[in-house]
Amino acid sequence: MEDVHGSVVALAGELVRTPSRGGIDDYGPVLSVLERWLARRGLPHRRLRDPDGNTAGLLVEIAGGRPGRWWTLDACVDTAPFGDESAWSFPPAAGDVVDGMLRGRGAADSKTAAALFCHLAAEIAPRARETHGGLAVLLDVDEHTGRFGGAHAYLADPDAVRPAGVMIGYPGLDEVVVGGRGLWRCVLTVHASAGHSGARRETVGAVSRAARLVAMLDEAELPREEWPLTPRLTVTAIGGGEGFSVVPDRCTINVDVRTTPGFGPAEAERLVRDVVTAFDAAVPGPTRTAVDAVAAWPAYRLERDRQPAAALLDAAAGEGLAVRAKVAGPSNIGNLLAGEGIPATAGFGLPYRGLHGTDECVDLAELPRVYRVYRQAVLRLLGAA
């Protein structure tokens, strides 16, 4: 097993040394690293593509020899941007091991998990005839852009077997995410009459109107609910205007509402539309404010005994780990999957530092136990424990 752990670190390091920032870098090189590794071991794999034909990830599929359900391990291999590189104490694409820490962007989220899941697939493939159903490993990109292109491509692929559940390899040793708030997002378009800022007649521009609307949205009352987390409304972007002398006639506002089972997308949309209606009445403009919904995911929460949560939590307990089941505030691919009726866990992996920030790294000391936990969970789900 020591050789396996060393091989996981070697593959993870190579992935970290291959920049794959979401929406910035070409994903081809990092996927090629994985393709070469999988091909050398004879593991069946293929690229997934989005509706425009762009590469969205790799899918490894290992069919069992007996009837049963399929389960999926998912780890993204695109990453957050580097940010201010001068603030890092080592190169963001270092991919080296210093004092037991694998260093570099993506070491935590989630290239180490991708390497671990590939090794699990390689271990299980020779004994696939003993297993029920099948195991898929989704190595997706276009995740850190917020589009979750790899997951969408997987779910839309007519040749992929729909999984009974998914385990997402985000880092963190103390918690397994078994739920999360949902979201409803929209873009508001505020209108006004255009004009010159120096004209004799004063004109209230779209940016000024939008500022009033933002204040009203910030003051909107959301219900409190007996759930681990409460709903939240946040204005996340505002855009409009150009130069200094032109009074703008259009301004856009991005609104992100985090939802719960009792305050879902329909309630979120109703709240925002009510605020917009009150705004247009209080601060009239030439055209009513437009509300364009752009995304909606449900909130979800798995019970402790539901798979794949039960298999993962039981395997962690078997390794002596006190792992807490958690409902997360941020949404993740689990919400997307919940909307498709597919249960998912997230958030069990290596201890980390600097996630999405400077000096990202993971502590490799726990790699053997994390590997054993996922191995035991997968074998149980495949009926081969």
Coordinates of C-alpha atoms in Angstrom, one line a residue:
M1 CA 0.0 0.0 0.0
E2 CA 3.0 2.3 0.5
D3 CA 3.6 2.2 -3.2
V4 CA 0.0 3.1 -3.9
H5 CA 0.3 6.2 -1.6
G6 CA 3.5 7.3 -3.2
S7 CA 1.9 6.9 -6.6
V8 CA -1.1 9.0 -5.6
V9 CA 1.2 11.8 -4.5
A10 CA 3.2 11.5 -7.7
L11 CA 0.1 11.8 -9.9
A12 CA -1.4 14.6 -7.7
G13 CA 1.9 16.5 -7.9
E14 CA 2.0 16.3 -11.7
L15 CA -1.6 17.5 -11.9
V16 CA -0.7 20.5 -9.6
R17 CA 2.3 21.3 -11.9
T18 CA -0.1 21.5 -14.8
P19 CA -2.1 24.8 -14.4
S20 CA -5.8 24.4 -15.1
R21 CA -7.5 27.5 -13.7
G22 CA -11.2 27.6 -14.5
G23 CA -11.9 29.9 -17.4
I24 CA -8.3 30.8 -17.8
D25 CA -6.1 27.8 -18.8
D26 CA -6.6 25.2 -21.5
Y27 CA -8.0 22.0 -19.9
G28 CA -6.3 19.8 -22.5
P29 CA -2.9 19.4 -20.8
V30 CA -4.3 18.5 -17.3
L31 CA -6.7 16.0 -18.8
S32 CA -3.9 14.5 -20.9
V33 CA -1.9 13.8 -17.8
L34 CA -4.8 11.8 -16.5
E35 CA -5.4 10.1 -19.9
R36 CA -1.8 8.9 -20.1
W37 CA -2.0 7.5 -16.5
L38 CA -5.3 5.7 -17.2
A39 CA -4.2 4.3 -20.5
R40 CA -1.0 2.8 -19.0
R41 CA -3.2 0.9 -16.6
G42 CA -5.8 -0.2 -19.2
L43 CA -8.6 1.7 -17.5
P44 CA -11.5 2.5 -19.8
H45 CA -12.0 6.2 -20.1
R46 CA -13.4 8.9 -22.5
R47 CA -13.7 12.6 -22.7
L48 CA -17.0 14.3 -22.0
R49 CA -18.1 17.4 -24.0
D50 CA -20.6 20.2 -23.4
P51 CA -23.3 21.1 -26.0
D52 CA -20.8 23.3 -27.8
G53 CA -18.3 20.5 -28.2
N54 CA -15.9 21.8 -25.6
T55 CA -14.1 19.3 -23.4
A56 CA -15.8 19.2 -20.0
G57 CA -14.0 16.3 -18.3
L58 CA -13.0 12.6 -18.3
L59 CA -15.2 9.7 -17.4
V60 CA -13.8 6.4 -16.2
E61 CA -16.3 3.5 -16.2
I62 CA -15.7 0.1 -14.6
A63 CA -18.7 -2.3 -15.0
G64 CA -19.2 -5.0 -12.4
G65 CA -19.8 -8.6 -13.2
R66 CA -23.1 -8.8 -11.3
P67 CA -26.4 -6.8 -11.5
G68 CA -26.6 -3.7 -9.3
R69 CA -26.5 0.0 -9.0
W70 CA -23.7 2.3 -10.2
W71 CA -21.9 4.7 -7.9
T72 CA -19.7 7.7 -8.9
L73 CA -16.6 9.3 -7.4
D74 CA -16.2 12.9 -8.5
A75 CA -13.2 15.3 -8.3
C76 CA -12.7 18.4 -10.3
V77 CA -9.3 19.0 -11.9
D78 CA -9.8 22.6 -12.8
T79 CA -8.9 25.1 -10.0
A80 CA -9.5 28.6 -8.7
P81 CA -7.2 31.4 -10.0
F82 CA -3.8 31.9 -8.5
G83 CA -4.7 35.4 -7.2
D84 CA -1.8 37.6 -6.2
E85 CA 1.2 35.4 -7.0
S86 CA 3.6 37.7 -5.2
A87 CA 1.7 36.9 -1.9
W88 CA 2.6 33.2 -2.3
S89 CA 5.7 31.9 -0.5
F90 CA 6.1 29.3 -3.2
P91 CA 5.1 29.0 -6.9
P92 CA 1.4 28.4 -7.2
A93 CA 2.1 25.5 -9.6
A94 CA 4.8 24.0 -7.4
G95 CA 3.4 20.5 -7.1
D96 CA 6.2 19.5 -4.7
V97 CA 6.2 18.0 -1.2
V98 CA 7.8 20.0 1.7
D99 CA 7.5 19.0 5.3
G100 CA 4.8 16.5 4.4
M101 CA 2.6 19.0 2.6
L102 CA 1.8 18.8 -1.1
R103 CA 2.0 22.4 -2.3
G104 CA 0.2 24.3 -5.0
R105 CA -3.1 25.4 -6.4
G106 CA -5.5 22.5 -6.7
A107 CA -3.6 20.4 -4.1
A108 CA -6.7 20.7 -1.9
D109 CA -9.4 21.4 -4.4
S110 CA -9.3 18.8 -5.8
K111 CA -6.4 17.3 -7.7
T112 CA -5.3 15.0 -4.8
A113 CA -8.8 13.5 -4.7
A114 CA -8.7 13.0 -8.4
A115 CA -5.4 11.1 -8.1
L116 CA -6.8 9.1 -5.2
F117 CA -10.0 8.2 -7.1
C118 CA -8.0 7.1 -10.2
H119 CA -5.9 4.7 -8.0
L120 CA -9.1 3.3 -6.4
A121 CA -10.4 2.6 -9.9
A122 CA -7.2 0.9 -10.8
E123 CA -7.4 -1.3 -7.7
I124 CA -11.0 -2.3 -8.2
A125 CA -10.8 -2.9 -12.0
P126 CA -9.1 -6.3 -11.7
R127 CA -11.8 -7.6 -9.3
A128 CA -14.7 -6.0 -11.1
R129 CA -16.3 -9.4 -11.8
E130 CA -16.9 -9.8 -8.1
T131 CA -18.8 -6.4 -7.8
H132 CA -22.4 -5.4 -8.3
G133 CA -23.4 -2.6 -10.6
G134 CA -20.4 -0.5 -11.5
L135 CA -18.1 2.4 -10.5
A136 CA -17.6 5.6 -12.4
V137 CA -14.9 8.2 -11.7
L138 CA -15.8 11.7 -13.0
L139 CA -12.8 14.0 -13.4
D140 CA -14.6 17.2 -14.4
V141 CA -13.5 20.6 -15.4
D142 CA -15.4 23.9 -15.8
E143 CA -16.3 23.5 -12.2
H144 CA -14.6 26.6 -10.7
T145 CA -16.3 28.8 -13.3
G146 CA -19.6 28.0 -11.5
R147 CA -21.0 26.4 -14.7
F148 CA -20.3 22.8 -13.5
G149 CA -19.9 21.9 -17.1
G150 CA -18.4 18.5 -16.4
A151 CA -21.3 17.4 -14.2
H152 CA -23.8 18.7 -16.7
A153 CA -22.1 16.8 -19.5
Y154 CA -22.0 13.6 -17.4
L155 CA -25.7 13.8 -16.6
A156 CA -26.5 14.5 -20.3
D157 CA -24.4 11.8 -21.7
P158 CA -26.7 9.1 -23.2
D159 CA -24.0 6.4 -22.9
A160 CA -23.3 7.0 -19.2
V161 CA -25.2 4.9 -16.6
R162 CA -27.1 7.2 -14.2
P163 CA -25.5 6.8 -10.8
A164 CA -27.4 5.8 -7.6
G165 CA -25.2 8.2 -5.7
V166 CA -22.1 10.3 -5.9
M167 CA -19.2 11.0 -3.5
I168 CA -17.4 14.3 -4.3
G169 CA -13.8 14.6 -3.2
Y170 CA -13.6 18.0 -1.7
P171 CA -11.0 18.3 1.1
G172 CA -11.4 18.3 4.9
L173 CA -11.0 15.4 7.4
D174 CA -13.5 16.3 10.0
E175 CA -16.7 16.7 8.1
V176 CA -18.8 15.0 5.4
V177 CA -21.2 17.4 3.7
V178 CA -24.5 15.6 3.4
G179 CA -26.6 18.6 2.4
G180 CA -26.6 22.3 1.5
R181 CA -28.7 25.3 1.0
G182 CA -30.0 25.7 -2.5
L183 CA -30.0 28.8 -4.6
W184 CA -32.0 31.0 -6.9
R185 CA -30.2 33.6 -8.9
C186 CA -31.4 36.4 -11.2
V187 CA -30.2 39.5 -13.1
L188 CA -32.2 42.7 -12.6
T189 CA -32.1 45.3 -15.3
V190 CA -32.9 48.8 -14.1
H191 CA -33.7 51.5 -16.7
A192 CA -33.6 55.3 -16.7
S193 CA -33.5 58.2 -19.2
A194 CA -30.1 58.9 -20.7
G195 CA -28.6 62.3 -20.5
H196 CA -25.6 64.5 -20.0
S197 CA -24.3 64.9 -16.4
G198 CA -23.7 68.6 -17.0
A199 CA -27.1 69.4 -18.5
R200 CA -29.2 72.1 -16.9
R201 CA -32.0 69.6 -16.3
E202 CA -31.1 67.0 -13.6
T203 CA -31.6 63.4 -14.7
V204 CA -31.6 60.4 -12.3
G205 CA -29.6 57.7 -14.0
A206 CA -29.9 54.0 -14.0
V207 CA -26.9 53.5 -11.6
S208 CA -28.5 55.8 -9.0
R209 CA -31.8 54.0 -9.4
A210 CA -30.1 50.7 -9.0
A211 CA -28.3 51.8 -5.8
R212 CA -31.8 52.5 -4.3
L213 CA -32.9 49.0 -5.4
V214 CA -29.8 47.4 -3.9
A215 CA -30.6 49.1 -0.5
M216 CA -34.2 47.8 -0.7
L217 CA -33.0 44.3 -1.4
D218 CA -30.5 44.5 1.5
E219 CA -33.4 45.5 3.8
A220 CA -35.8 42.7 2.6
E221 CA -36.9 40.4 5.4
L222 CA -36.3 36.7 4.9
P223 CA -38.0 34.1 7.0
R224 CA -36.2 32.2 9.8
E225 CA -36.6 28.4 9.6
E226 CA -35.9 25.4 11.8
W227 CA -33.2 24.0 9.5
P228 CA -29.4 24.0 10.1
L229 CA -29.1 27.2 8.0
T230 CA -31.4 30.1 7.2
P231 CA -32.2 31.7 3.8
R232 CA -29.9 34.6 2.7
L233 CA -30.1 37.2 -0.1
T234 CA -27.0 38.9 -1.4
V235 CA -26.3 41.4 -4.1
T236 CA -23.2 40.1 -5.8
A237 CA -22.6 42.4 -8.8
I238 CA -23.7 45.7 -10.2
G239 CA -22.8 47.0 -13.6
G240 CA -23.6 50.0 -15.7
G241 CA -22.5 53.4 -16.9
E242 CA -19.5 54.6 -18.9
G243 CA -17.2 57.5 -18.5
F244 CA -18.1 60.6 -16.5
S245 CA -20.3 62.8 -18.6
V246 CA -23.1 60.3 -19.7
V247 CA -26.0 59.6 -17.4
P248 CA -26.6 55.9 -18.0
D249 CA -29.9 54.5 -19.1
R250 CA -29.3 50.9 -18.1
C251 CA -27.8 49.1 -15.1
T252 CA -27.7 45.4 -14.1
I253 CA -27.8 43.8 -10.6
N254 CA -26.9 40.2 -9.8
V255 CA -28.9 38.7 -7.0
D256 CA -28.0 35.5 -5.2
V257 CA -30.6 34.0 -2.9
R258 CA -29.6 30.9 -0.8
T259 CA -32.7 28.8 -0.2
T260 CA -33.9 26.1 2.2
P261 CA -36.6 23.4 2.0
G262 CA -39.2 25.8 3.4
F263 CA -38.0 28.8 1.4
G264 CA -37.3 27.5 -2.1
P265 CA -36.8 29.0 -5.5
A266 CA -40.5 29.9 -5.9
E267 CA -40.5 31.8 -2.6
A268 CA -37.1 33.5 -3.5
E269 CA -38.4 34.7 -6.8
R270 CA -41.6 36.0 -5.2
L271 CA -39.7 38.0 -2.6
V272 CA -37.4 39.6 -5.2
R273 CA -40.3 40.4 -7.5
D274 CA -42.2 42.0 -4.6
V275 CA -39.2 44.2 -3.8
V276 CA -38.8 45.2 -7.5
T277 CA -42.5 46.1 -7.7
A278 CA -42.3 48.3 -4.6
F279 CA -39.1 49.9 -6.0
D280 CA -40.7 50.7 -9.4
A281 CA -43.6 52.3 -7.6
A282 CA -41.4 54.4 -5.3
V283 CA -38.8 55.4 -7.8
P284 CA -40.5 55.3 -11.2
G285 CA -38.5 54.9 -14.4
P286 CA -39.3 54.9 -18.1
T287 CA -39.5 51.0 -18.1
R288 CA -40.3 48.6 -15.4
T289 CA -37.3 46.7 -14.0
A290 CA -36.7 43.3 -15.6
V291 CA -36.2 40.2 -13.6
D292 CA -34.4 37.4 -15.4
A293 CA -33.9 34.2 -13.5
V294 CA -30.6 32.4 -14.4
A295 CA -30.3 29.4 -12.1
A296 CA -32.2 27.5 -9.5
W297 CA -31.0 24.5 -7.4
P298 CA -32.9 22.9 -4.5
A299 CA -31.7 22.6 -1.0
Y300 CA -31.1 19.1 0.1
R301 CA -30.1 17.0 3.2
L302 CA -29.4 13.3 3.3
E303 CA -30.3 11.2 6.3
R304 CA -27.5 9.5 8.1
D305 CA -28.5 6.0 7.0
R306 CA -29.0 6.9 3.3
Q307 CA -26.3 5.9 0.7
P308 CA -23.7 6.9 -0.1
A309 CA -23.5 8.9 3.2
A310 CA -23.9 5.8 5.3
A311 CA -21.1 3.9 3.6
L312 CA -18.7 6.9 3.8
L313 CA -19.5 7.8 7.5
D314 CA -19.3 4.1 8.6
A315 CA -16.0 3.6 6.8
A316 CA -14.6 6.8 8.5
A317 CA -15.8 5.5 11.9
G318 CA -14.1 2.2 11.2
E319 CA -10.8 4.1 10.8
G320 CA -11.3 5.8 14.2
L321 CA -12.2 9.2 12.7
A322 CA -14.9 11.3 14.4
V323 CA -16.5 12.7 11.3
R324 CA -19.4 15.1 11.5
A325 CA -22.3 15.1 9.0
K326 CA -22.8 18.7 7.9
V327 CA -25.2 20.8 6.0
A328 CA -23.1 23.4 4.1
G329 CA -23.9 27.0 3.5
P330 CA -22.3 27.3 0.0
S331 CA -23.9 25.3 -2.8
N332 CA -22.0 22.7 -4.6
I333 CA -22.4 19.9 -7.3
G334 CA -24.4 18.1 -4.7
N335 CA -27.2 20.6 -5.2
L336 CA -27.1 20.1 -8.9
L337 CA -27.3 16.3 -8.4
A338 CA -30.1 16.7 -5.8
G339 CA -32.1 18.4 -8.5
E340 CA -31.7 15.3 -10.6
G341 CA -32.7 13.0 -7.7
I342 CA -29.2 11.8 -7.1
P343 CA -27.9 11.8 -3.5
A344 CA -24.4 13.1 -3.0
T345 CA -21.8 13.6 -0.3
A346 CA -18.9 16.1 -0.4
G347 CA -16.1 17.3 1.8
F348 CA -14.2 14.3 3.1
G349 CA -10.5 14.4 2.2
L350 CA -7.1 15.5 3.4
P351 CA -6.6 18.4 5.9
Y352 CA -5.7 21.5 4.0
R353 CA -4.6 25.2 4.1
G354 CA -5.1 28.1 1.7
L355 CA -8.1 26.7 -0.2
H356 CA -8.8 29.2 -3.0
G357 CA -6.3 31.5 -1.3
T358 CA -2.5 31.8 -1.0
D359 CA -0.2 28.9 -0.3
E360 CA -2.7 26.2 -0.9
C361 CA -1.5 22.8 0.3
V362 CA -2.7 19.5 1.8
D363 CA -1.3 17.4 4.7
L364 CA -0.3 14.0 3.3
A365 CA 0.0 12.3 6.7
E366 CA -3.6 11.3 6.5
L367 CA -3.5 10.0 3.0
P368 CA -3.4 6.3 4.0
R369 CA -6.5 6.6 6.2
V370 CA -8.4 8.7 3.6
Y371 CA -7.6 6.2 1.0
R372 CA -8.8 3.3 3.2
V373 CA -12.0 5.1 4.0
Y374 CA -13.0 5.6 0.4
R375 CA -11.8 2.1 -0.5
Q376 CA -14.0 0.5 2.2
A377 CA -17.0 2.8 1.2
V378 CA -16.8 1.9 -2.5
L379 CA -16.4 -1.8 -1.8
R380 CA -19.4 -1.8 0.4
L381 CA -21.5 0.1 -2.2
L382 CA -20.4 -2.4 -4.9
G383 CA -21.3 -5.3 -2.6
A384 CA -17.7 -6.5 -2.5
A385 CA -16.6 -5.4 1.0

